Coordinates of C-alpha atoms in Angstrom, one line a residue:
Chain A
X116 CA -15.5 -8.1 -32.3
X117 CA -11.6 -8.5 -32.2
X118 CA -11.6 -5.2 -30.7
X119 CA -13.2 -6.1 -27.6
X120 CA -10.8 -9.1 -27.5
X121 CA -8.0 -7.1 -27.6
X122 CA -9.4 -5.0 -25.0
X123 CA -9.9 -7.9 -22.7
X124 CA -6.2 -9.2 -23.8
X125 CA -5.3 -6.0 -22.4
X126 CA -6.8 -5.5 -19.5
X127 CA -6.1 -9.0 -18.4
X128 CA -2.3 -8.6 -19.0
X129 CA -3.0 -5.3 -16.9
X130 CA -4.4 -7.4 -14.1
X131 CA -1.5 -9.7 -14.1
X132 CA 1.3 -7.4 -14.5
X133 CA -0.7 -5.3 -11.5
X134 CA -0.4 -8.8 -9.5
X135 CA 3.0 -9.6 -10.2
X136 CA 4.0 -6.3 -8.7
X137 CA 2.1 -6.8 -5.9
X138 CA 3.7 -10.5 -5.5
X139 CA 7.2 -8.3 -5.6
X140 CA 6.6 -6.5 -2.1
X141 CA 4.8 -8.8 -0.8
X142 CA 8.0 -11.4 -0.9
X143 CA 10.0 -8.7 0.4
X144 CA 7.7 -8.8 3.0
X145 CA 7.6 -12.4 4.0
X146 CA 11.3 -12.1 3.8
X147 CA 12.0 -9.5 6.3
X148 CA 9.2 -11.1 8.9
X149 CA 11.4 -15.1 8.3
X150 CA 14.6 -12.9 9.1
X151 CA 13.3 -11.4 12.1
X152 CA 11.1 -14.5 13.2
X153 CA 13.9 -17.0 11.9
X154 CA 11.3 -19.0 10.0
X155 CA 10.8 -19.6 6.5
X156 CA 8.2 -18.9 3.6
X157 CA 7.5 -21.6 1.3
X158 CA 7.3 -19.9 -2.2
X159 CA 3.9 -21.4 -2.6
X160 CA 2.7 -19.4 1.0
X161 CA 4.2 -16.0 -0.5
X162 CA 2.2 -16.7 -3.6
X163 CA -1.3 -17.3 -1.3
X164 CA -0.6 -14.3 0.8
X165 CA -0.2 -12.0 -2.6
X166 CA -3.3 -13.5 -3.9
X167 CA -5.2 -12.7 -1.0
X168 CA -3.8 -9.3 -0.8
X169 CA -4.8 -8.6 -4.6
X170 CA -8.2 -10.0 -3.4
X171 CA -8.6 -8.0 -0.6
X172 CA -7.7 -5.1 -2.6
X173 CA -11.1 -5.3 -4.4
X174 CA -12.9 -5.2 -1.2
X175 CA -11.2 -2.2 0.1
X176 CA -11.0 -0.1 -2.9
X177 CA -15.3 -0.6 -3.8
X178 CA -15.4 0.1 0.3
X179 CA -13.1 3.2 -0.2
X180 CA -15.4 4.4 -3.3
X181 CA -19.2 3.7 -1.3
X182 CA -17.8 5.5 1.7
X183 CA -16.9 8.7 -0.6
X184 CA -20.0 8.2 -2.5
X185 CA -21.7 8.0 0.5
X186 CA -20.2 11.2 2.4
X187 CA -20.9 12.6 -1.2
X188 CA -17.5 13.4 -2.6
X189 CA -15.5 12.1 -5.4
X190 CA -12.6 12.3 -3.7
X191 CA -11.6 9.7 -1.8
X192 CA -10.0 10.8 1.7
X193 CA -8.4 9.6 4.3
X194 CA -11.4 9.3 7.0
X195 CA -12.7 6.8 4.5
X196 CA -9.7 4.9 4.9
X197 CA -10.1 5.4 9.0
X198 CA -13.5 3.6 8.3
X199 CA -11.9 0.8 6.6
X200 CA -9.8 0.2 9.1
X201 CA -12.9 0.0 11.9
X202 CA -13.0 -4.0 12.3
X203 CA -9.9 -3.9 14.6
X204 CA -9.4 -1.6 17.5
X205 CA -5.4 -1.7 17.5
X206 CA -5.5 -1.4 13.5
X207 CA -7.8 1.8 13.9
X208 CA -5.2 3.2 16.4
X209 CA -2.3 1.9 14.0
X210 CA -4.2 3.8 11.1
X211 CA -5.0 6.6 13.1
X212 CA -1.5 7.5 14.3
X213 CA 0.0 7.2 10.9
X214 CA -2.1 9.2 9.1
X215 CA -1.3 11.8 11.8
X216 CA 2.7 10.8 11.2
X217 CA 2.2 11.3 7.6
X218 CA 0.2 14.9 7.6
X219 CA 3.1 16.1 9.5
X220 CA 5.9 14.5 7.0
X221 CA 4.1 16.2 4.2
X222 CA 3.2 19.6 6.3
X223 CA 7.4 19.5 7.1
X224 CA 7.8 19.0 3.1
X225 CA 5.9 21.9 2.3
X226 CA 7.5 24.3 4.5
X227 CA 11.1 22.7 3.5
X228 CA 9.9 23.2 -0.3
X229 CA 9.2 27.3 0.8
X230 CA 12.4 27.9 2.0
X231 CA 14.1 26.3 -1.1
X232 CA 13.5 29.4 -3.4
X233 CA 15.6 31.7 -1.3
X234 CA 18.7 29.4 -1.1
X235 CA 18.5 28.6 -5.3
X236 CA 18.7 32.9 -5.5
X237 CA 21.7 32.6 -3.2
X238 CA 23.4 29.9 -5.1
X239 CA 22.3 31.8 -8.6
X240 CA 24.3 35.3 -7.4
X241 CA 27.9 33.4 -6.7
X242 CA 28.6 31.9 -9.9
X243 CA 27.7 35.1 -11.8
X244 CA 29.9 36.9 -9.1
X245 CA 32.8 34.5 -10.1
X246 CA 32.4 34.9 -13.8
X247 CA 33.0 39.0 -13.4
X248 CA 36.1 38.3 -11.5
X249 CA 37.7 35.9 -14.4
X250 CA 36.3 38.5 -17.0
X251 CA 38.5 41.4 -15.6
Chain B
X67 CA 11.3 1.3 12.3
X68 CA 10.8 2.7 8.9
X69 CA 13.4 0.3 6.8
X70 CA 10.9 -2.2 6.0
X71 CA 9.9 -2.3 2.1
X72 CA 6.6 -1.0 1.2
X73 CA 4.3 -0.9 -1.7
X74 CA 4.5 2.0 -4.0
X75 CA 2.3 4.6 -4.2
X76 CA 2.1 3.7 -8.0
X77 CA 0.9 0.6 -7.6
X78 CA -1.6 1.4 -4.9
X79 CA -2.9 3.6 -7.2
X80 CA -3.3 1.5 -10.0
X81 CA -5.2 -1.3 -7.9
X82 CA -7.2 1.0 -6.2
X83 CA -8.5 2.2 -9.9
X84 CA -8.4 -1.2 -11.3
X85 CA -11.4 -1.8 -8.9
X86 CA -13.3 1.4 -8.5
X87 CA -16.6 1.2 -10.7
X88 CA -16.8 5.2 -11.4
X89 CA -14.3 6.6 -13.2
X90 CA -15.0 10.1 -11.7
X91 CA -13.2 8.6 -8.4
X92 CA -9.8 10.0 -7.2
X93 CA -7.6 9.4 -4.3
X94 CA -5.5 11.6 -3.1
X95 CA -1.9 11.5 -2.1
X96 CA -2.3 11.2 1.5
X97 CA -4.5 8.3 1.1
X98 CA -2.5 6.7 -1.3
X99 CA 0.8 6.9 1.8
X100 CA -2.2 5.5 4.1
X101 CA -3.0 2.8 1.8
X102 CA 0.3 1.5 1.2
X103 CA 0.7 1.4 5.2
X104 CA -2.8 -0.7 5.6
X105 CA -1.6 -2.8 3.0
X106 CA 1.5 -3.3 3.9
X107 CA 0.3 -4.2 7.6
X108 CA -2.2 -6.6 5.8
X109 CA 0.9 -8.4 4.3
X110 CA 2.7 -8.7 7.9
X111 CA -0.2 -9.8 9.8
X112 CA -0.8 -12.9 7.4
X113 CA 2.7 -13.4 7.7
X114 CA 3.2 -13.3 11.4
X115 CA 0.3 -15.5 11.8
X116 CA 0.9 -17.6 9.7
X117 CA 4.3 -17.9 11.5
X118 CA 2.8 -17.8 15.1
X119 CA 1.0 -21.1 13.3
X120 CA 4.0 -22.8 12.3
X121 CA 5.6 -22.3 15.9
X122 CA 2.4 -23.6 17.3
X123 CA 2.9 -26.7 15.1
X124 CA 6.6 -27.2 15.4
X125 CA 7.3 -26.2 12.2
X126 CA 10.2 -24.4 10.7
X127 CA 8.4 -23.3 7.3
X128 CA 5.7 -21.8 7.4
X129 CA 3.4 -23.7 4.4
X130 CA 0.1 -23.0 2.6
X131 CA -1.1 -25.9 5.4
X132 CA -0.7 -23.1 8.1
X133 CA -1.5 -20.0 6.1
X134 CA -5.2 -21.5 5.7
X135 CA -5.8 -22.1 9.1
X136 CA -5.3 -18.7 10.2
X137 CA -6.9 -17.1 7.1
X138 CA -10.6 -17.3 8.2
X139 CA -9.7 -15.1 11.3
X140 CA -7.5 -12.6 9.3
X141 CA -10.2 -11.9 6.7
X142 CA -12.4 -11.2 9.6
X143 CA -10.2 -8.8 11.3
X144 CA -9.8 -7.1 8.3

């Protein structure tokens, strides 16, 4: 019995830690959108809006899961994430256009992570070349 | 462009998981980037509005007063 208490102790202090990192970004948020609007937050607002956003968060991750259920995988991809983006046209298109953005970031990584092993062997000969010269 | 903050992938993770009901679920890595983006926009849009609001009613803070009002529609565009 004061197993399953702990447990639930646990996870709630998971859920709140979980929440107060969420509240983090979400008032560095608000505070970049009052610098560029020149209006101000109350700290009480920032709280609601990171509340909400947890909330939401429930929503879209048992929406994520039932759309990669339903397309039978177990993975979750990012067409399912297209389809949670389908109530808005211009949030489709934002969605849309980053994914696109980011594929290419990570395709750039990749190819920037294949050349790397030929300059480390290059690096690698020059100090051995430098320790035969102070040897002789 | 790209020097607003942003959640982490960590933590998008880690709500994500909070919430899914089969433990056999993953997310990949792309998804996670995508996630953080949506989320992030999420974040804006409430705050915009809720600024658009204040404007609307002369306001220079933006309280839990305007937030409200424009709530309903958010959750719907969302």
């Amino acid at each position: 019995m004061e197993e399953t208490e702990a447990e639930a102790e646990r996870q709630f202090s998971h859920r709140q830690r979980l929440k107060a990192a969420v509240h983090y970004t979400v008032g560095h948020l608000c505070n970049e959108v009052a610098l560029d609007k020149q209006v101000q937050f109350n700290k009480q607002t920032v709280a609601a809006i990171a509340e909400v956003t947890f909330r939401q968060c429930e929503n879209f991750a048992k929406d994520l899961e039932m759309f990669a259920r339903h397309a039978k995988r177990s993975t979750v991809t990012t067409e399912d994430v297209k389809l949670l983006a389908r109530r808005s046209n211009s949030l489709l298109k934002y969605i849309t256009e980053k994914n696109e953005e980011i594929a290419q970031l990570n395709l750039e990584r990749k190819t920037k992570k294949k050349r790397k092993p030929e300059d480390e062997s290059s690096n690698s000969r020059e100090p051995a070349a430098e320790v035969v010269d102070t040897e002789t | 462009m790209e020097e607003m903050s942003g959640f982490p992938k960590e933590l998008v993770s880690r709500v994500l998981h909070l919430h899914f009901r089969d433990c056999k679920t993953k997310v990949s890595g792309d998804v996670l980037q995508l996630m953080a983006e949506f989320l992030k926009i999420f974040v804006v849009e409430a705050a915009v509005r809720g600024v658009q609001q204040a404007q609307a009613e002369d306001l220079d803070i933006v309280d839990v007063d305007q937030l409200e009002k424009v709530l309903p529609q958010l959750l719907l565009d969302f």
